[in-house]
Coordinates of C-alpha atoms and ligand atoms in Angstrom, one line a residue:
X1 CA 32.6 46.2 75.1
X2 CA 33.7 43.4 77.4
X3 CA 31.4 42.8 80.3
X4 CA 32.8 42.2 83.8
X5 CA 32.6 38.6 84.9
X6 CA 29.9 39.4 87.4
X7 CA 27.6 40.7 84.6
X8 CA 28.4 37.8 82.3
X9 CA 27.5 35.4 85.1
X10 CA 24.3 37.3 85.6
X11 CA 23.4 36.9 82.0
X12 CA 24.3 33.2 82.1
X13 CA 22.2 32.5 85.2
X14 CA 19.3 34.5 83.7
X15 CA 19.5 32.5 80.5
X16 CA 19.7 29.2 82.5
X17 CA 16.7 30.0 84.6
X18 CA 14.7 31.0 81.4
X19 CA 15.7 27.7 79.9
X20 CA 14.4 25.8 82.9
X21 CA 11.0 27.5 82.6
X22 CA 8.6 25.1 81.0
X23 CA 5.5 27.2 80.8
X24 CA 4.9 30.9 80.1
X25 CA 4.0 31.4 83.7
X26 CA 7.3 29.9 84.9
X27 CA 9.0 32.2 82.4
X28 CA 7.3 35.3 83.8
X29 CA 8.4 34.4 87.3
X30 CA 12.0 33.9 86.1
X31 CA 11.8 37.3 84.3
X32 CA 10.7 39.0 87.5
X33 CA 13.8 37.7 89.3
X34 CA 16.0 39.5 86.8
X35 CA 14.1 42.4 85.2
X36 CA 11.3 42.9 87.7
X37 CA 11.0 45.9 90.1
X38 CA 13.2 44.2 92.7
X39 CA 14.9 42.0 90.2
X40 CA 18.7 41.6 90.1
X41 CA 19.3 44.0 87.1
X42 CA 17.1 46.6 88.7
X43 CA 19.1 46.2 92.0
X44 CA 22.3 46.8 90.0
X45 CA 20.9 50.0 88.5
X46 CA 19.9 51.2 92.0
X47 CA 23.4 50.4 93.2
X48 CA 24.9 53.0 90.8
X49 CA 23.6 56.0 92.8
X50 CA 26.9 56.3 94.7
X51 CA 29.2 56.2 91.7
X52 CA 30.9 59.2 90.1
X53 CA 29.7 60.5 86.7
X54 CA 32.5 58.7 84.8
X55 CA 31.9 55.5 86.6
X56 CA 28.2 55.8 86.1
X57 CA 28.7 56.1 82.3
X58 CA 30.8 53.0 81.9
X59 CA 28.9 50.9 84.5
X60 CA 25.5 52.0 83.1
X61 CA 26.5 51.0 79.6
X62 CA 27.7 47.6 80.9
X63 CA 24.5 47.0 82.8
X64 CA 22.5 48.0 79.8
X65 CA 24.3 45.6 77.6
X66 CA 23.8 42.8 80.2
X67 CA 20.1 43.8 80.4
X68 CA 19.7 43.6 76.6
X69 CA 21.4 40.2 76.5
X70 CA 19.0 39.0 79.2
X71 CA 16.0 40.4 77.3
X72 CA 17.2 38.7 74.1
X73 CA 17.4 35.3 75.8
X74 CA 14.0 36.0 77.5
X75 CA 12.5 36.6 74.1
X76 CA 14.2 33.6 72.6
X77 CA 12.7 31.4 75.3
X78 CA 9.3 33.0 74.9
X79 CA 9.4 32.2 71.2
X80 CA 10.5 28.6 71.9
X81 CA 7.7 28.0 74.4
X82 CA 5.1 29.5 72.0
X83 CA 6.4 27.2 69.3
X84 CA 6.3 24.2 71.5
X85 CA 2.7 25.1 72.6
X86 CA 1.7 25.4 68.9
X87 CA 3.4 22.2 68.1
X88 CA 1.6 20.2 70.8
X89 CA -1.7 21.8 69.9
X90 CA -1.3 20.8 66.2
X91 CA -0.4 17.3 67.3
X92 CA -3.4 17.0 69.5
X93 CA -5.8 18.2 66.8
X94 CA -4.1 16.3 64.0
X95 CA -6.3 14.8 61.3
X96 CA -4.9 11.9 59.3
X97 CA -6.4 12.8 55.9
X98 CA -5.0 9.6 54.5
X99 CA -7.2 7.4 56.7
X100 CA -9.9 5.6 54.8
X101 CA -13.3 7.2 55.5
X102 CA -16.5 5.5 56.5
X103 CA -17.8 3.9 53.4
X104 CA -21.4 4.5 52.4
X105 CA -22.3 2.0 49.7
X106 CA -24.2 3.5 46.9
X107 CA -27.0 1.6 45.2
X108 CA -27.6 1.6 41.5
X109 CA -30.0 0.4 38.9
X110 CA -29.9 -3.2 37.7
X111 CA -28.6 -3.5 34.1
X112 CA -32.0 -4.9 33.0
X113 CA -33.7 -1.9 34.7
X114 CA -31.4 0.4 32.8
X115 CA -32.6 -1.4 29.6
X116 CA -36.3 -1.0 30.6
X117 CA -35.8 2.7 31.2
X118 CA -34.2 3.0 27.8
X119 CA -37.0 1.1 26.1
X120 CA -39.6 3.3 27.8
X121 CA -37.8 6.5 26.9
X122 CA -37.5 5.5 23.2
X123 CA -41.1 4.3 22.8
X124 CA -42.3 7.2 25.0
X125 CA -40.8 9.6 22.4
X126 CA -42.9 7.8 19.8
X127 CA -46.1 8.4 21.7
X128 CA -46.4 5.0 23.4
X129 CA -47.9 4.8 27.0
X130 CA -46.3 2.5 29.5
X131 CA -48.6 0.0 31.2
X132 CA -48.1 -2.3 34.2
X133 CA -50.0 -5.4 35.1
X134 CA -50.2 -8.5 37.4
X135 CA -47.6 -11.3 37.2
X136 CA -50.1 -13.8 38.6
X137 CA -52.6 -14.1 35.8
X138 CA -55.8 -16.0 35.1
X139 CA -55.8 -18.6 32.4
X140 CA -58.1 -16.4 30.3
X141 CA -55.7 -13.5 30.1
X142 CA -52.6 -15.6 29.6
X143 CA -54.0 -17.9 27.0
X144 CA -57.7 -18.1 26.1
X145 CA -58.2 -14.4 25.3
X146 CA -55.1 -14.6 23.2
X147 CA -56.7 -17.1 20.9
X148 CA -55.0 -20.0 22.6
X149 CA -57.8 -22.2 24.0
X150 CA -57.3 -25.0 26.6
X151 CA -55.7 -28.1 25.1
X152 CA -54.4 -26.2 22.1
X153 CA -50.9 -27.6 21.4
X154 CA -49.5 -24.0 21.0
X155 CA -49.8 -23.6 24.8
X156 CA -46.7 -25.7 25.2
X157 CA -44.7 -22.8 23.7
X158 CA -45.3 -21.0 26.9
X159 CA -45.2 -23.7 29.6
X160 CA -45.2 -21.9 32.9
X161 CA -45.7 -22.2 36.7
X162 CA -49.1 -22.5 38.4
X163 CA -50.5 -21.2 41.7
X164 CA -52.3 -23.4 44.1
X165 CA -55.5 -21.4 43.7
X166 CA -58.2 -21.5 41.0
X167 CA -59.7 -18.5 39.3
X168 CA -63.5 -18.0 38.6
X169 CA -63.2 -20.2 35.6
X170 CA -62.1 -23.1 37.7
X171 CA -58.6 -23.1 36.2
X172 CA -55.4 -22.5 38.3
X173 CA -53.8 -19.1 38.2
X174 CA -50.5 -19.0 36.4
X175 CA -47.3 -16.9 36.6
X176 CA -47.7 -15.1 33.3
X177 CA -45.4 -16.8 30.7
X178 CA -45.4 -13.6 28.5
X179 CA -46.5 -10.0 28.8
X180 CA -49.2 -10.5 26.0
X181 CA -52.0 -10.6 28.6
X182 CA -51.3 -6.8 28.9
X183 CA -52.5 -6.4 25.3
X184 CA -56.0 -7.5 26.5
X185 CA -55.9 -5.8 29.8
X186 CA -54.8 -2.4 28.5
X187 CA -57.0 -2.5 25.4
X188 CA -60.1 -3.3 27.5
X189 CA -59.3 -0.5 29.9
X190 CA -58.8 1.8 27.0
X191 CA -62.1 0.8 25.4
X192 CA -64.0 1.2 28.7
X193 CA -62.6 4.7 29.0
X194 CA -63.7 5.9 25.6
X195 CA -67.0 4.1 24.9
X196 CA -70.0 6.4 25.3
X197 CA -72.6 3.7 25.2
X198 CA -72.6 2.6 28.8
X199 CA -70.0 -0.1 28.4
X200 CA -72.1 -3.1 27.2
X201 CA -70.2 -6.2 26.2
X202 CA -71.0 -5.9 22.5
X203 CA -68.1 -5.0 20.3
X204 CA -67.2 -1.4 20.2
X205 CA -66.9 0.2 16.8
X206 CA -67.2 3.8 17.8
X207 CA -64.6 6.6 17.8
X208 CA -61.6 6.1 20.0
X209 CA -58.0 7.3 20.1
X210 CA -55.5 4.8 18.9
X211 CA -54.0 2.4 21.4
X212 CA -50.3 2.8 21.6
X213 CA -48.7 1.1 24.6
X214 CA -45.8 -0.9 25.8
X215 CA -45.9 -3.1 28.9
X216 CA -42.6 -4.2 30.3
X217 CA -42.4 -6.6 33.2
X218 CA -41.4 -10.0 34.7
X219 CA -42.5 -13.2 33.1
X220 CA -42.0 -16.9 33.9
X221 CA -41.3 -20.2 32.2
X222 CA -40.2 -23.7 33.0
X223 CA -36.8 -23.1 31.4
X224 CA -33.2 -22.8 32.8
X225 CA -29.9 -22.6 31.0
X226 CA -27.2 -20.1 30.0
X227 CA -29.7 -18.2 27.9
X228 CA -33.0 -19.0 29.7
X229 CA -34.0 -18.2 33.3
X230 CA -37.3 -19.3 34.9
X231 CA -37.9 -15.7 35.6
X232 CA -37.1 -13.3 32.8
X233 CA -38.3 -10.0 31.4
X234 CA -40.5 -9.2 28.4
X235 CA -41.7 -6.0 26.9
X236 CA -45.0 -6.1 25.1
X237 CA -45.9 -3.5 22.4
X238 CA -49.3 -2.8 20.9
X239 CA -50.4 -0.3 18.4
X240 CA -54.1 -0.6 17.4
X241 CA -56.1 1.8 15.3
X242 CA -58.2 2.1 12.2
X243 CA -55.4 2.1 9.8
X244 CA -52.2 0.6 11.4
X245 CA -50.3 -1.9 9.3
X246 CA -47.3 -4.1 9.2
X247 CA -45.4 -1.3 7.6
X248 CA -45.9 0.7 10.8
X249 CA -44.5 -2.2 12.8
X250 CA -41.5 -2.4 10.6
X251 CA -40.9 1.3 10.8
X252 CA -41.4 1.6 14.5
X253 CA -39.3 -1.4 15.4
X254 CA -36.5 -0.6 13.1
X255 CA -36.3 2.9 14.6
X256 CA -36.4 1.5 18.1
X257 CA -33.6 -1.0 17.5
X258 CA -31.3 1.6 15.8
X259 CA -31.8 4.0 18.7
X260 CA -31.5 1.4 21.4
X261 CA -28.2 0.1 20.0
X262 CA -27.1 3.5 18.8
X263 CA -26.4 2.0 15.4
X264 CA -27.9 3.6 12.3
X265 CA -26.8 0.8 9.9
X266 CA -28.4 -2.0 12.0
X267 CA -30.6 -4.2 9.7
X268 CA -33.8 -6.0 10.6
X269 CA -35.3 -9.2 9.2
X270 CA -38.9 -10.3 9.7
X271 CA -39.0 -14.1 9.6
X272 CA -42.4 -15.8 9.2
X273 CA -43.4 -17.6 12.4
X274 CA -46.5 -18.6 14.3
X275 CA -48.2 -17.2 17.4
X276 CA -51.9 -18.0 18.1
X277 CA -52.6 -14.3 18.8
X278 CA -51.2 -12.8 15.6
X279 CA -51.7 -13.5 12.0
X280 CA -49.5 -13.2 10.1
X281 CA -46.7 -13.6 12.6
X282 CA -43.0 -12.9 12.4
X283 CA -39.9 -13.3 14.5
X284 CA -37.8 -10.1 14.4
X285 CA -34.0 -10.7 13.9
X286 CA -31.4 -7.9 13.9
X287 CA -28.0 -7.8 12.4
X288 CA -25.1 -5.5 13.4
X289 CA -22.9 -4.3 10.6
X290 CA -20.0 -3.5 13.0
X291 CA -18.5 -4.9 16.2
X292 CA -18.0 -8.4 17.5
X293 CA -21.5 -9.6 16.5
X294 CA -21.4 -8.2 12.9
X295 CA -23.1 -10.3 10.3
X296 CA -24.9 -12.6 12.7
X297 CA -28.7 -12.7 12.8
X298 CA -29.9 -12.3 16.4
X299 CA -33.6 -12.9 17.3
X300 CA -34.9 -10.1 19.5
X301 CA -38.8 -10.2 19.3
X302 CA -41.9 -12.0 18.3
X303 CA -44.5 -10.0 16.4
X304 CA -47.4 -9.9 14.1
X305 CA -50.7 -8.4 13.1
X306 CA -53.2 -8.7 16.0
X307 CA -55.5 -11.7 15.3
X308 CA -59.2 -10.8 14.8
X309 CA -60.2 -13.1 17.7
X310 CA -57.9 -11.1 20.0
X311 CA -59.2 -7.8 18.8
X312 CA -62.7 -9.2 19.6
X313 CA -61.6 -10.2 23.1
X314 CA -60.4 -6.6 23.6
X315 CA -64.0 -5.6 23.1
X316 CA -63.4 -4.1 19.7
X317 CA -64.8 -4.8 16.3
X318 CA -62.1 -6.5 14.2
X319 CA -63.7 -5.1 11.0
X320 CA -62.8 -1.6 12.2
X321 CA -59.7 -2.0 14.4
X322 CA -56.5 -3.4 13.2
X323 CA -52.9 -3.2 14.3
X324 CA -49.8 -5.1 15.4
X325 CA -48.2 -6.4 18.6
X326 CA -44.7 -7.4 19.5
X327 CA -43.0 -9.0 22.5
X328 CA -39.3 -8.5 23.0
X329 CA -36.8 -9.7 25.5
X330 CA -35.1 -6.9 27.5
X331 CA -32.7 -9.5 29.1
X332 CA -31.5 -10.4 25.6
X333 CA -31.2 -6.8 24.6
X334 CA -29.1 -6.1 27.7
X335 CA -26.8 -9.1 26.9
X336 CA -26.3 -7.8 23.4
X337 CA -25.8 -4.2 24.4
X338 CA -23.1 -5.1 27.0
X339 CA -21.7 -8.2 25.4
X340 CA -22.6 -10.6 28.2
X341 CA -23.1 -14.2 27.2
X342 CA -24.6 -15.8 30.3
X343 CA -28.1 -14.6 31.3
X344 CA -27.8 -16.1 34.8
X345 CA -25.2 -13.5 35.8
X346 CA -27.9 -10.9 35.8
X347 CA -29.9 -12.7 38.4
X348 CA -27.2 -14.2 40.7
X349 CA -27.1 -10.9 42.6
X350 CA -23.3 -10.6 42.6
X351 CA -22.5 -7.0 43.3
X352 CA -19.1 -7.2 41.6
X353 CA -20.8 -8.1 38.3
X354 CA -23.8 -5.7 38.7
X355 CA -21.8 -2.6 39.7
X356 CA -20.0 -2.6 36.4
X357 CA -23.1 -1.2 34.7
X358 CA -23.5 2.0 36.7
X359 CA -23.0 5.0 34.5
Ligands
LIG1 N1 -45.8 -13.4 23.5 C1 -44.9 -13.9 22.5 C2 -43.8 -14.7 23.2 O1 -43.8 -14.8 24.4 C3 -44.3 -12.8 21.8 C4 -45.2 -12.0 20.9 C5 -45.9 -10.9 21.4 C6 -45.5 -12.4 19.6 C7 -46.7 -10.2 20.7 C8 -46.4 -11.7 18.8 C9 -47.0 -10.6 19.4 O2 -43.0 -15.3 22.6

């Protein structure tokens, strides 16, 4: 049905005024002008009262069509305004998920600390305690108690740094050059704990649980190159009882090395050596059967049967108590495990290097 021009114009002007409405409120006002109680469409309806029945029919149908067209454009505009509103709301609340977040740096364990944890876990599983002791040591614990008296040439094996303060013995305190003083400290504490005789200084030959301990920690020497640092780490081991022999040392240390390096075919060699505090003494070398280091002998620890004079300085009767000790280098173990060839990298504090070891 064709609409008369007047109705077409009405639809056109309604659509135009809807288009001009920029907010829902504007649009409601515009709607009232056309479809409201006294809107123009309503006025047209009222104007039909005087028409004949025939005229009413055709005129009514035409007005209705015009009204529908106006309603359609009203709804289209409503939808358009709602879309625009949603659009601008989304824009205002937009999150750029591709923006880099605020970084929170995460710390981690130093590779040598990871090695120490590993050592403690393995020896812990074999019934060893873990002991901790001072890095500033008296001359007696670092040397004399370990059968290494003043002026003995063997002291130069462990040249270290001294503190500007003297101990009770009138000798300057030192930065311990090895963890071996912990053999004495731990054994004496152990003996004190188990002796029932009031703790006199005479040698204890009573009943006591075996001493099985490791003592990891920092040590110091006057040494500095690609494989030596003035500060480095050691881990002491001591197993003392009534019937502990070199064969136990061999068994325990072989088991440790194989578990540490996760290599069941790793081979150990005990090479005769000298330490004042052990007799006999041996350097422990390991050999990998696979990998880049296969076939080379690599020194990892000093060891030996605890010297009777040292057992005596522990407060124990060397006729009754016997055992072995070892001292290994966790820094060296870390280098071997990760294939690092310059020890200084571990202590330079470069986060780019250190962060590579986080598991
Ligand atoms: N303390 C020795 C060192 O620093 C290692 C060692 C420890 C040797 C225990 C024998 C027994 O080289």
